Coordinates of C-alpha atoms in Angstrom, one line a residue:
Chain A
X9 CA 118.5 103.5 98.9
X10 CA 121.2 102.7 96.3
X11 CA 122.1 99.1 97.1
X12 CA 125.2 97.6 95.8
X13 CA 123.2 95.1 93.8
X14 CA 123.4 95.8 90.2
X15 CA 120.3 97.4 89.0
X16 CA 119.1 96.3 85.6
X17 CA 118.2 99.3 83.5
X18 CA 116.0 97.6 81.0
X19 CA 115.5 98.9 77.6
X20 CA 111.9 98.1 77.9
X21 CA 110.3 101.2 79.4
X22 CA 106.7 101.2 80.6
X23 CA 104.7 99.0 78.4
X24 CA 101.0 99.8 78.7
X25 CA 99.7 97.8 75.9
X26 CA 96.5 96.0 75.8
X27 CA 97.3 93.5 73.0
X28 CA 94.7 93.7 70.3
X29 CA 95.6 90.5 68.6
X30 CA 96.0 87.0 70.1
X31 CA 99.8 86.8 69.8
X32 CA 102.1 85.1 72.2
X33 CA 104.9 87.2 73.7
X34 CA 108.1 85.1 74.0
X35 CA 111.1 85.8 76.2
X36 CA 113.8 85.8 73.5
X37 CA 116.3 83.7 75.3
X38 CA 116.0 84.9 78.9
X39 CA 113.8 82.9 81.3
X40 CA 110.5 84.7 81.8
X41 CA 108.6 85.4 84.9
X42 CA 105.1 86.7 84.7
X43 CA 103.5 88.3 87.7
X44 CA 99.8 88.8 87.9
X45 CA 98.6 91.5 90.3
X46 CA 100.5 94.7 91.1
X47 CA 99.8 95.0 94.9
X48 CA 102.1 94.4 97.9
X49 CA 102.9 90.9 96.8
X50 CA 103.1 91.3 93.0
X51 CA 104.9 94.6 92.8
X52 CA 107.4 93.5 95.4
X53 CA 108.1 90.2 93.6
X54 CA 108.4 91.9 90.2
X55 CA 110.9 94.5 91.6
X56 CA 113.0 92.0 93.5
X57 CA 113.2 89.4 90.7
X58 CA 114.1 92.0 88.2
X59 CA 116.6 93.7 90.5
X60 CA 118.2 90.6 92.0
X61 CA 118.5 88.7 88.8
X62 CA 120.5 91.6 87.4
X63 CA 118.6 91.5 84.2
X64 CA 119.0 87.8 83.6
X65 CA 115.3 87.2 84.0
X66 CA 112.6 88.9 81.9
X67 CA 109.8 90.1 84.2
X68 CA 106.3 91.0 83.1
X69 CA 103.8 92.5 85.5
X70 CA 100.1 92.2 84.5
X71 CA 97.9 94.7 86.4
X72 CA 94.7 96.2 85.0
X73 CA 94.9 99.5 86.9
X74 CA 97.4 102.3 86.0
X75 CA 98.0 103.3 89.5
X76 CA 98.1 101.3 92.7
X77 CA 95.9 102.5 95.6
X78 CA 96.8 100.8 98.8
X79 CA 94.1 99.1 100.8
X80 CA 96.4 99.5 103.8
X81 CA 96.0 103.0 105.2
X82 CA 92.8 103.6 103.2
X83 CA 91.0 103.6 106.6
X84 CA 93.0 106.7 107.4
X85 CA 91.5 108.4 104.4
X86 CA 88.1 107.5 105.7
X87 CA 89.0 109.1 109.1
X88 CA 90.3 112.2 107.4
X89 CA 93.9 111.6 108.4
X90 CA 95.2 111.4 104.8
X91 CA 94.1 112.5 101.4
X92 CA 93.1 110.1 98.7
X93 CA 96.0 110.9 96.4
X94 CA 98.5 109.9 99.2
X95 CA 97.3 106.3 98.7
X96 CA 98.2 106.2 95.0
X97 CA 101.4 104.9 93.5
X98 CA 102.7 104.7 90.0
X99 CA 104.1 101.6 88.2
X100 CA 106.4 103.8 86.2
X101 CA 109.5 103.3 88.3
X102 CA 109.2 99.5 88.0
X103 CA 109.4 99.8 84.3
X104 CA 111.9 102.7 84.0
X105 CA 114.4 101.7 86.7
X106 CA 114.0 97.9 87.0
X107 CA 113.1 97.0 83.4
X108 CA 109.8 95.3 84.4
X109 CA 107.4 95.1 81.4
X110 CA 104.2 96.5 82.9
X111 CA 101.1 95.4 81.0
X112 CA 97.8 97.0 81.9
X113 CA 95.3 94.3 81.2
X114 CA 93.2 91.7 83.0
X115 CA 94.7 88.2 83.2
X116 CA 91.7 85.9 82.6
X117 CA 93.0 82.4 82.1
X118 CA 96.1 80.3 82.6
X119 CA 97.1 77.4 80.3
X120 CA 99.4 75.4 82.6
X121 CA 100.4 73.0 79.8
X122 CA 101.4 75.7 77.4
X123 CA 102.6 77.9 80.2
X124 CA 100.7 81.0 79.0
X125 CA 98.5 83.6 80.6
X126 CA 95.7 84.8 78.5
X127 CA 94.7 88.5 78.7
X128 CA 91.3 90.0 78.3
X129 CA 92.7 92.2 75.5
X130 CA 93.3 89.1 73.5
X131 CA 97.0 88.4 73.9
X132 CA 98.8 85.7 75.7
X133 CA 102.0 85.9 77.7
X134 CA 104.4 82.9 78.0
X135 CA 106.1 82.2 81.3
X136 CA 108.7 79.9 82.8
X137 CA 107.5 80.8 86.3
X138 CA 104.1 82.4 87.1
X139 CA 103.5 84.5 90.2
X140 CA 99.9 85.0 91.1
X141 CA 99.2 87.8 93.6
X142 CA 95.6 88.8 92.8
X143 CA 94.4 89.7 96.2
X144 CA 90.8 88.8 97.2
X145 CA 87.5 88.4 95.5
X146 CA 84.1 88.3 97.3
X147 CA 81.8 85.4 97.9
X148 CA 78.6 87.1 96.7
X149 CA 76.0 84.9 98.5
X150 CA 77.8 85.1 101.8
X151 CA 75.6 88.0 102.9
X152 CA 72.0 87.5 101.6
X153 CA 70.8 90.5 99.7
X154 CA 74.3 91.8 98.8
X155 CA 75.9 91.3 95.5
X156 CA 78.4 93.1 93.3
X157 CA 75.4 94.7 91.6
X158 CA 74.4 96.4 94.8
X159 CA 78.0 97.3 95.9
X160 CA 77.5 101.0 95.2
X161 CA 74.4 101.1 97.5
X162 CA 76.2 99.1 100.2
X163 CA 79.9 99.5 99.5
X164 CA 82.5 97.0 100.7
X165 CA 85.4 99.5 100.3
X166 CA 87.7 96.5 100.9
X167 CA 89.5 97.0 97.6
X168 CA 90.9 100.5 97.6
X169 CA 89.8 102.9 94.9
X170 CA 86.5 104.3 94.0
X171 CA 84.7 102.2 96.6
X172 CA 86.8 103.9 99.3
X173 CA 85.8 107.3 98.0
X174 CA 82.2 106.2 97.8
X175 CA 82.1 105.0 101.4
X176 CA 83.6 108.3 102.7
X177 CA 81.1 110.3 100.7
X178 CA 78.3 108.2 102.2
X179 CA 79.6 108.8 105.8
X180 CA 79.9 112.5 105.2
X181 CA 76.3 112.6 103.8
X182 CA 74.8 110.8 106.8
X183 CA 71.9 112.6 108.5
X184 CA 72.3 114.0 111.9
X185 CA 72.0 111.1 114.4
X186 CA 72.0 108.6 111.6
X187 CA 73.3 105.0 111.7
X188 CA 76.4 103.6 110.0
X189 CA 76.3 99.8 109.9
X190 CA 79.1 97.4 109.1
X191 CA 78.6 93.8 108.2
X192 CA 82.0 92.3 109.2
X193 CA 83.4 89.3 107.3
X194 CA 84.0 85.8 108.7
X195 CA 87.5 84.4 109.0
X196 CA 89.8 84.2 107.1
X197 CA 89.8 87.6 105.4
X198 CA 92.2 90.4 104.3
X199 CA 93.7 92.5 107.1
X200 CA 92.2 91.0 110.3
X201 CA 92.2 94.4 112.2
X202 CA 91.0 96.3 109.1
X203 CA 87.3 96.4 109.8
X204 CA 87.8 97.5 113.4
X205 CA 90.3 100.2 112.5
X206 CA 87.7 101.3 110.0
X207 CA 85.1 101.5 112.8
X208 CA 87.5 103.7 114.7
X209 CA 88.1 106.0 111.8
X210 CA 84.4 106.4 110.9
X211 CA 83.8 107.1 114.6
X212 CA 86.5 109.7 114.6
X213 CA 85.0 111.4 111.6
X214 CA 81.4 111.2 113.0
X215 CA 82.5 112.5 116.4
X216 CA 83.5 115.8 114.8
X217 CA 80.8 116.1 112.2
X218 CA 77.8 114.1 113.5
X219 CA 78.4 113.3 117.2
X220 CA 74.9 111.9 117.8
X221 CA 75.3 109.3 115.0
X222 CA 75.6 105.6 115.9
X223 CA 77.7 102.8 114.6
X224 CA 76.4 99.2 114.5
X225 CA 78.6 96.2 113.8
X226 CA 77.1 92.8 112.8
X227 CA 80.0 90.4 113.3
X228 CA 79.9 86.6 112.7
X229 CA 83.1 86.1 114.7
X230 CA 83.4 85.4 118.4
X231 CA 86.4 87.6 118.6
X232 CA 88.7 89.7 116.4
X233 CA 92.3 91.0 116.1
X234 CA 93.4 93.5 118.8
X235 CA 89.9 93.3 120.3
X236 CA 90.8 94.4 123.8
X237 CA 92.8 97.3 122.4
X238 CA 90.1 98.4 120.1
X239 CA 87.3 98.1 122.7
X240 CA 89.4 100.0 125.2
X241 CA 90.0 102.7 122.6
X242 CA 86.3 103.0 121.6
X243 CA 85.3 103.4 125.3
X244 CA 87.9 106.1 125.8
X245 CA 87.3 108.0 122.6
X246 CA 83.8 107.2 121.4
X247 CA 81.7 106.3 124.5
X248 CA 78.2 105.1 123.6
X249 CA 78.7 105.4 119.9
X250 CA 79.6 101.9 118.9
X251 CA 77.6 98.7 119.3
X252 CA 79.0 95.3 118.2
X253 CA 76.6 92.4 117.8
X254 CA 78.5 89.1 117.8
X255 CA 77.3 85.6 116.9
X256 CA 75.8 85.1 120.4
X257 CA 73.2 87.7 119.5
X258 CA 72.7 87.0 115.8
X259 CA 75.7 88.8 114.3
X260 CA 76.2 85.7 112.1
X261 CA 72.6 85.7 110.8
X262 CA 72.5 88.8 108.7
X263 CA 70.6 89.9 105.6
X264 CA 70.6 93.2 103.8
X265 CA 68.2 95.0 101.5
X266 CA 70.0 97.6 99.4
X267 CA 66.8 99.1 98.1
X268 CA 65.2 99.6 101.4
X269 CA 68.5 100.3 103.1
X270 CA 67.8 97.9 105.9
X271 CA 69.9 95.4 107.8
X272 CA 68.4 92.4 109.4
X273 CA 70.2 90.8 112.3
X274 CA 68.7 87.5 113.3
X275 CA 65.3 88.7 112.0
X276 CA 65.4 92.1 113.7
X277 CA 65.2 94.7 111.0
X278 CA 67.1 98.0 111.3
X279 CA 67.0 101.0 109.0
X280 CA 70.4 102.3 108.4
X281 CA 71.9 105.3 106.5
X282 CA 75.2 103.7 105.5
X283 CA 75.7 99.9 105.2
X284 CA 79.3 98.8 104.7
X285 CA 79.1 95.2 103.8
X286 CA 82.4 93.4 103.8
X287 CA 81.5 89.9 102.5
X288 CA 83.3 86.6 103.0
X289 CA 86.3 86.3 100.8
X290 CA 88.2 84.0 98.6
X291 CA 91.3 83.9 96.4
X292 CA 91.3 86.2 93.3
X293 CA 89.6 84.7 90.3
X294 CA 92.7 84.0 88.4
X295 CA 93.8 81.4 91.0
X296 CA 90.5 79.5 90.3
X297 CA 91.1 80.0 86.5
X298 CA 94.5 78.4 87.0
X299 CA 92.9 75.5 88.8
X300 CA 95.2 75.6 91.8
X301 CA 92.7 76.2 94.5
X302 CA 91.3 74.0 97.3
X303 CA 88.2 75.5 98.8
X304 CA 88.4 79.2 98.8
X305 CA 92.2 79.6 98.7
X306 CA 95.3 78.4 96.9
X307 CA 97.5 76.1 99.0
X308 CA 101.3 76.7 98.7
X309 CA 104.6 75.4 99.9
X310 CA 105.9 77.5 102.8
X311 CA 109.5 77.3 101.4
X312 CA 109.0 79.2 98.2
X313 CA 105.2 80.0 98.0
X314 CA 104.9 77.6 95.1
X315 CA 101.5 76.1 94.4
X316 CA 100.8 72.6 95.8
X317 CA 99.2 71.9 92.5
X318 CA 101.9 73.3 90.2
X319 CA 105.4 74.0 91.4
X320 CA 105.9 76.5 88.5
X321 CA 103.2 78.7 89.8
X322 CA 103.7 80.7 93.0
X323 CA 100.9 82.4 94.9
X324 CA 101.5 85.4 97.2
X325 CA 99.6 87.3 99.8
X326 CA 95.8 87.2 100.4
X327 CA 95.1 84.4 97.9
X328 CA 97.5 81.9 99.4
X329 CA 96.7 79.3 101.9
X330 CA 100.2 79.3 103.4
X331 CA 99.8 78.7 107.1
X332 CA 100.0 81.1 110.0
X333 CA 100.6 84.5 108.4
X334 CA 97.6 86.9 108.4
X335 CA 96.4 88.2 105.1
X336 CA 98.1 91.6 105.0
X337 CA 100.1 93.9 102.8
X338 CA 103.1 93.4 105.0
X339 CA 102.7 89.6 104.8
X340 CA 102.5 89.7 101.0
X341 CA 105.6 91.9 100.8
X342 CA 107.5 89.5 103.0
X343 CA 106.3 86.4 101.1
X344 CA 107.3 88.1 97.8
X345 CA 110.9 88.4 98.9
X346 CA 111.2 84.7 99.8
X347 CA 109.5 83.8 96.5
X348 CA 111.8 86.1 94.5
X349 CA 114.9 84.7 96.0
X350 CA 113.7 81.1 95.2
X351 CA 112.8 82.1 91.6
X352 CA 116.1 83.9 91.0
X353 CA 118.0 81.0 92.4
X354 CA 116.1 78.6 90.2
X355 CA 116.2 80.5 86.9
X356 CA 119.6 82.3 87.1
X357 CA 122.8 82.0 89.1
X358 CA 121.4 83.5 92.3
X359 CA 122.0 81.9 95.7
X360 CA 119.0 80.4 97.5
X361 CA 118.7 81.4 101.2
X362 CA 116.5 80.0 103.9
X363 CA 112.9 81.4 103.9
X364 CA 112.0 83.8 106.7
X365 CA 108.9 85.9 107.1
X366 CA 107.7 88.7 109.3
X367 CA 104.6 90.9 109.6
X368 CA 103.6 93.9 111.6
X369 CA 100.2 95.5 111.5
X370 CA 99.6 99.0 112.8
X371 CA 96.1 100.4 113.4
X372 CA 94.9 103.9 114.4
X373 CA 92.1 104.3 116.9
X374 CA 92.0 108.1 117.2
X375 CA 94.4 111.0 116.8
X376 CA 97.9 109.9 117.9
X377 CA 96.5 106.7 119.3
X378 CA 98.2 103.9 117.4
X379 CA 98.5 100.2 118.2
X380 CA 100.3 97.3 116.6
X381 CA 100.7 93.6 116.4
X382 CA 103.4 91.6 114.8
X383 CA 105.2 88.3 114.5
X384 CA 108.1 86.4 112.9
X385 CA 107.6 83.2 111.0
X386 CA 109.5 80.4 109.4
X387 CA 108.7 77.6 106.9
X388 CA 107.8 74.1 107.8
X389 CA 106.5 71.1 105.8
X390 CA 103.0 71.9 107.2
X391 CA 103.1 75.5 106.3
X392 CA 104.4 78.9 107.6
X393 CA 104.5 78.8 111.4
X394 CA 104.9 81.6 113.9
X395 CA 108.1 81.8 115.9
X396 CA 107.5 84.8 118.1
X397 CA 105.3 87.9 118.3
X398 CA 104.1 90.9 120.2
X399 CA 101.0 93.1 120.6
X400 CA 100.4 96.6 122.1
X401 CA 99.1 96.7 125.6
X402 CA 96.0 98.4 127.1
X403 CA 97.1 101.3 129.2
X404 CA 100.2 102.3 127.3
X405 CA 101.1 106.0 127.7
X406 CA 100.0 108.6 125.2
X407 CA 103.6 109.1 124.1
X408 CA 103.9 105.4 123.3
X409 CA 100.7 105.5 121.3
X410 CA 101.8 108.6 119.4
X411 CA 105.1 107.0 118.6
X412 CA 103.4 104.0 117.3
X413 CA 101.3 106.1 115.0
X414 CA 104.3 108.1 113.8
X415 CA 106.1 104.7 113.2
X416 CA 103.2 103.6 111.1
X417 CA 103.6 106.6 108.9
X418 CA 107.3 105.8 108.3
X419 CA 106.3 102.2 107.6
X420 CA 103.8 103.2 105.0
X421 CA 106.5 105.3 103.2
X422 CA 109.0 102.5 103.5
X423 CA 106.9 99.6 102.3
X424 CA 105.5 101.5 99.3
X425 CA 109.1 102.4 98.4
X426 CA 110.1 98.8 98.9
X427 CA 107.3 97.8 96.4
X428 CA 108.0 100.3 93.7
X429 CA 111.6 101.3 94.2
Chain B
X22 CA 134.7 102.5 104.7
X23 CA 132.0 104.7 106.0
X24 CA 132.4 106.0 109.4
X25 CA 129.1 106.7 111.0
X26 CA 127.9 106.7 114.5
X27 CA 124.8 106.9 116.4
X28 CA 125.7 109.8 118.6
X29 CA 128.4 112.2 119.6
X30 CA 129.2 111.4 123.2
X31 CA 131.6 114.3 123.3
X32 CA 129.9 117.0 125.1
X33 CA 133.0 119.0 125.8
X34 CA 134.7 121.8 127.7
X35 CA 133.8 123.5 130.9
X36 CA 130.1 123.8 131.3
X37 CA 128.7 126.1 133.9
X38 CA 126.8 124.5 136.6
X39 CA 123.2 124.3 135.8
X40 CA 120.6 125.8 138.1
X41 CA 119.0 123.2 140.4
X42 CA 121.6 120.6 139.4
X43 CA 121.8 118.8 142.8
X44 CA 118.1 118.7 143.4
X45 CA 117.5 117.6 139.8
X46 CA 119.7 114.5 140.1
X47 CA 116.8 112.2 141.0
X48 CA 114.7 113.4 138.2
X49 CA 117.7 113.3 135.8
X50 CA 118.3 109.7 136.8
X51 CA 114.8 108.9 135.8
X52 CA 115.2 110.8 132.5
X53 CA 118.3 108.9 131.8
X54 CA 116.7 105.4 131.9
X55 CA 115.6 105.3 128.2
X56 CA 119.1 106.6 127.3
X57 CA 120.5 103.7 129.2
X58 CA 119.3 101.3 126.5
X59 CA 122.2 102.6 124.3
X60 CA 124.6 104.5 126.6
X61 CA 126.4 103.5 129.7
X62 CA 127.8 105.9 132.4
X63 CA 129.6 105.5 135.6
X64 CA 132.0 102.7 136.8
X65 CA 132.6 100.1 134.2
X66 CA 130.9 101.9 131.4
X67 CA 131.7 100.7 127.8
X68 CA 130.5 101.6 124.4
X69 CA 127.3 99.9 123.4
X70 CA 125.0 101.2 120.7
X71 CA 126.2 104.7 121.6
X72 CA 129.5 105.7 123.2
X73 CA 129.9 105.6 127.0
X74 CA 129.2 109.0 128.5
X75 CA 131.9 109.2 131.2
X76 CA 133.8 112.4 131.0
X77 CA 131.3 113.9 128.8
X78 CA 131.9 117.4 129.8
X79 CA 135.3 118.5 128.6
X80 CA 135.8 115.6 126.2
X81 CA 136.6 116.7 122.7
X82 CA 133.7 116.2 120.3
X83 CA 133.9 112.8 118.8
X84 CA 136.6 112.0 121.3
X85 CA 135.6 108.7 122.9
X86 CA 138.3 106.2 121.8
X87 CA 137.1 103.1 120.1
X88 CA 133.8 104.6 118.9
X89 CA 133.0 105.4 115.3
X90 CA 131.3 108.7 114.9
X91 CA 129.2 110.1 112.1
X92 CA 130.8 112.2 109.4
X93 CA 129.3 115.4 110.5
X94 CA 130.5 114.8 114.1
X95 CA 134.0 114.1 112.9
X96 CA 133.8 117.2 110.8
X97 CA 132.8 119.2 113.8
X98 CA 135.6 117.7 115.9
X99 CA 138.1 118.6 113.1
X100 CA 136.8 122.1 113.2
X101 CA 137.5 122.2 116.9
X102 CA 133.9 122.5 117.9
X103 CA 133.3 121.9 121.5
X104 CA 130.2 121.3 123.5
X105 CA 128.9 124.3 125.2
X106 CA 126.0 124.2 127.6
X107 CA 123.9 125.8 125.0
X108 CA 124.9 123.3 122.3
X109 CA 124.3 120.3 124.5
X110 CA 120.9 121.7 125.4
X111 CA 120.1 122.2 121.8
X112 CA 121.3 118.7 120.9
X113 CA 119.1 117.2 123.5
X114 CA 116.1 119.2 122.3
X115 CA 116.5 117.8 118.7
X116 CA 119.5 115.7 117.9
X117 CA 119.0 115.8 114.2
X118 CA 118.4 119.5 114.1
X119 CA 121.9 119.8 115.6
X120 CA 123.7 117.0 113.7
X121 CA 121.7 115.9 110.6
X122 CA 123.6 112.7 110.1
X123 CA 123.3 111.3 113.6
X124 CA 121.4 108.1 113.5
X125 CA 120.5 108.3 117.2
X126 CA 116.9 107.1 117.5
X127 CA 115.7 109.9 119.7
X128 CA 113.3 112.7 119.0
X129 CA 114.5 115.0 121.7
X130 CA 113.3 116.4 125.0
X131 CA 110.9 119.3 124.7
X132 CA 111.0 120.5 128.3
X133 CA 114.0 122.8 129.1
X134 CA 113.7 121.8 132.7
X135 CA 114.0 118.1 131.8
X136 CA 117.0 118.8 129.7
X137 CA 118.7 120.6 132.5
X138 CA 117.9 117.8 134.9
X139 CA 119.4 115.2 132.5
X140 CA 122.5 117.3 131.9
X141 CA 122.9 117.6 135.7
X142 CA 122.7 113.9 136.0
X143 CA 125.2 113.2 133.3
X144 CA 127.7 115.5 134.9
X145 CA 127.2 114.1 138.4
X146 CA 127.5 110.5 137.2
X147 CA 130.2 110.8 134.5
X148 CA 132.3 113.5 135.9
X149 CA 134.4 115.8 133.8
X150 CA 137.1 115.1 131.2
X151 CA 139.6 116.2 133.8
X152 CA 138.4 113.5 136.1
X153 CA 138.8 110.9 133.3
X154 CA 142.3 111.9 132.4
X155 CA 144.5 108.9 132.6
X156 CA 141.6 106.5 132.6
X157 CA 141.8 103.4 130.3
X158 CA 140.0 103.8 127.0
X159 CA 136.5 102.2 127.2
X160 CA 136.3 98.7 125.9
X161 CA 133.8 97.5 123.4
X162 CA 131.1 95.2 124.8
X163 CA 132.5 91.7 124.4
X164 CA 129.4 90.4 122.7
X165 CA 129.6 93.1 120.1
X166 CA 133.4 92.5 119.7
X167 CA 132.8 88.8 119.1
X168 CA 130.4 89.5 116.2
X169 CA 132.8 92.1 114.8
X170 CA 135.3 89.3 114.4
X171 CA 133.0 87.4 112.1
X172 CA 133.5 88.1 108.3
X173 CA 130.0 88.9 107.2
X174 CA 128.5 87.2 104.1
X175 CA 127.4 90.3 102.1
X176 CA 125.2 88.3 99.8
X177 CA 123.3 86.7 102.7
X178 CA 123.1 90.1 104.3
X179 CA 121.5 91.5 101.2
X180 CA 118.9 88.8 101.3
X181 CA 118.3 89.3 105.0
X182 CA 118.1 93.1 104.5
X183 CA 114.9 92.8 102.6
X184 CA 113.2 92.2 105.9
X185 CA 114.6 95.5 107.1
X186 CA 113.6 97.6 104.1
X187 CA 109.9 97.0 104.7
X188 CA 110.3 99.7 107.4
X189 CA 113.6 101.4 107.0
X190 CA 114.0 103.8 104.1
X191 CA 117.5 104.9 103.0
X192 CA 116.5 108.5 103.7
X193 CA 115.2 107.6 107.1
X194 CA 111.9 108.7 108.6
X195 CA 110.7 110.6 111.5
X196 CA 110.7 107.6 113.8
X197 CA 112.3 104.8 111.8
X198 CA 115.9 105.8 111.1
X199 CA 118.0 105.1 108.1
X200 CA 120.5 102.2 108.5
X201 CA 122.1 102.6 105.1
X202 CA 125.9 103.0 105.3
X203 CA 126.0 102.4 109.0
X204 CA 129.3 101.4 110.5
X205 CA 129.3 97.7 111.4
X206 CA 130.2 98.3 115.0
X207 CA 127.2 100.6 115.4
X208 CA 124.8 98.3 113.5
X209 CA 125.9 95.3 115.5
X210 CA 125.7 97.1 118.8
X211 CA 122.2 98.2 118.0
X212 CA 121.0 94.7 117.0
X213 CA 122.6 93.1 120.0
X214 CA 120.9 95.7 122.3
X215 CA 117.6 94.8 120.8
X216 CA 118.3 91.0 120.9
X217 CA 119.2 91.0 124.5
X218 CA 116.4 93.4 125.5
X219 CA 118.6 96.3 126.8
X220 CA 117.1 98.4 124.1
X221 CA 113.3 98.1 123.8
X222 CA 111.2 98.2 120.7
X223 CA 108.6 95.5 120.1
X224 CA 109.2 95.0 116.4
X225 CA 113.0 95.1 116.7
X226 CA 113.1 92.9 119.8
X227 CA 111.0 90.3 118.0
X228 CA 113.0 90.4 114.8
X229 CA 116.4 90.5 116.5
X230 CA 115.5 87.5 118.7
X231 CA 115.9 85.1 115.9
X232 CA 119.1 86.6 114.5
X233 CA 122.3 84.6 115.1
X234 CA 125.7 86.1 115.3
X235 CA 126.5 85.1 111.7
X236 CA 123.3 86.8 110.5
X237 CA 124.0 90.0 112.3
X238 CA 127.5 90.1 110.9
X239 CA 126.1 89.5 107.4
X240 CA 123.6 92.3 107.8
X241 CA 126.2 94.6 109.1
X242 CA 128.6 93.8 106.3
X243 CA 125.8 94.4 103.7
X244 CA 124.5 97.7 105.2
X245 CA 128.0 99.1 105.3
X246 CA 128.0 98.9 101.5
X247 CA 124.8 100.8 101.0
X248 CA 124.3 104.5 100.6

């Protein structure tokens, strides 16, 4: 889409430098915004700030990976509905078209007094406003027996990339009649329907290749997003294959042994062939390094996503404690636009508009059987609050479900285009 | 000024009676229900998201007064193209296969029998162009007309549009259409239809419910400037 906003064609093309010496990059006159994390929140914010400020603001995006692989839709890869490459997106256009300085490095520390972000490569980047959108990290001791050291034996696959490929390979290698186990996370966590869409996709794969296989879910939560819709779908498409053990029967008392490949649920030990452990989650580490967290998350103002601890730092997406929005790629994209508008208004001559947010989450249960849930939100002093919503219904026609799935494909193409231009 | 429209309502010229027309009327009425979210037909029909469908058969293509048609429909009208039975049938089977620029959100009807039933219903309810001769041009829905009177704030519309672009690509998708460059009357009619629930889509109904008239006008003014 060629909008009638002036697009800044920056002279700075893709910068992929890991700085070798500890120098501080300065903005040379223009206010500088540094964005940490190139996912749905960070990439969208970088693009919109660069575009809407018409070049008046210098934007640097710090992201360690050279291509973005979306966590949303990665379940469809597990189910065989898309190939892995279709999840990947380049940062090249953010640099070439919008003039964003893309730095492929890890942000490891924030000096809030000096307003600099220190990079693992040794450099530091100065900011006037800092946007943190680092996604999630895992709480290692939340599932006894699981750690990052054992993540290849029992993959989380909840950050898209090699873990996603590993989990699919493990599912494909399951013995006939084997058991796939998932340890579901406690609230709050990234993408509330995500684990259950994953169950659907693994079941879809197994139904074709290993129909006597079983799926076991150990879940610490009483209920989960779209539960009635998922359970209806599992009964229709995968009868007898899926067993969920909630907290009433010990789903919240789980241990794993990666070496023995066992899962213990309230003391009952099961041998499993694949164990997909999705641990409890917290804000990305850089939020803790910046010392803007309370508990596991970073509290923010609902009006501009600025940190409650430091108004010159904004936190987007999964890491933010913002109120009622679920942790999702769509939410992060929506929050990024509100944040971008506020930053452009503060640092250049842009107009500030009232914040408004929305989110829709599509899930696939089986071929052409898509469901969705969504809501609109607005800002309040207490946080982001819901103003209306909807959810798919049990018993919808096959045509409605097929349309919902096709709609989700269009959404994926649109939101990734919205992120990267 | 870009003149775009959702749909050609001008299914023109004498169309031979379709087999089973009379007995298909009931089925055609059922098939028309989803169309009714955007189109009106019969006594009191006015333009909504799509043009009214009275006098469809025999009406010159792009010929409903007061409705803005897409460029390719206008071009077809200028070439003197008329709706034959075959063309109408093909259009209903796949609107964008017939007119690429139409932004009518409709995938088409696969069944030839269903298309015949729907065509029969349209003829029986809307009559022919001859029957419409001398009739007053259809008015625009008053709610839509009131918003059209508002001078939209383009900059505000640009900000609000960021909520749309999470799902709508400029090039359009298979199920989520492009709204870039859309004529304000068509855009406003669409949003109003979602806002008041005459057109059903869970996401759009929810998003539109919180849009005020000024915001719809701002969005319409902005999207008219996009390509």
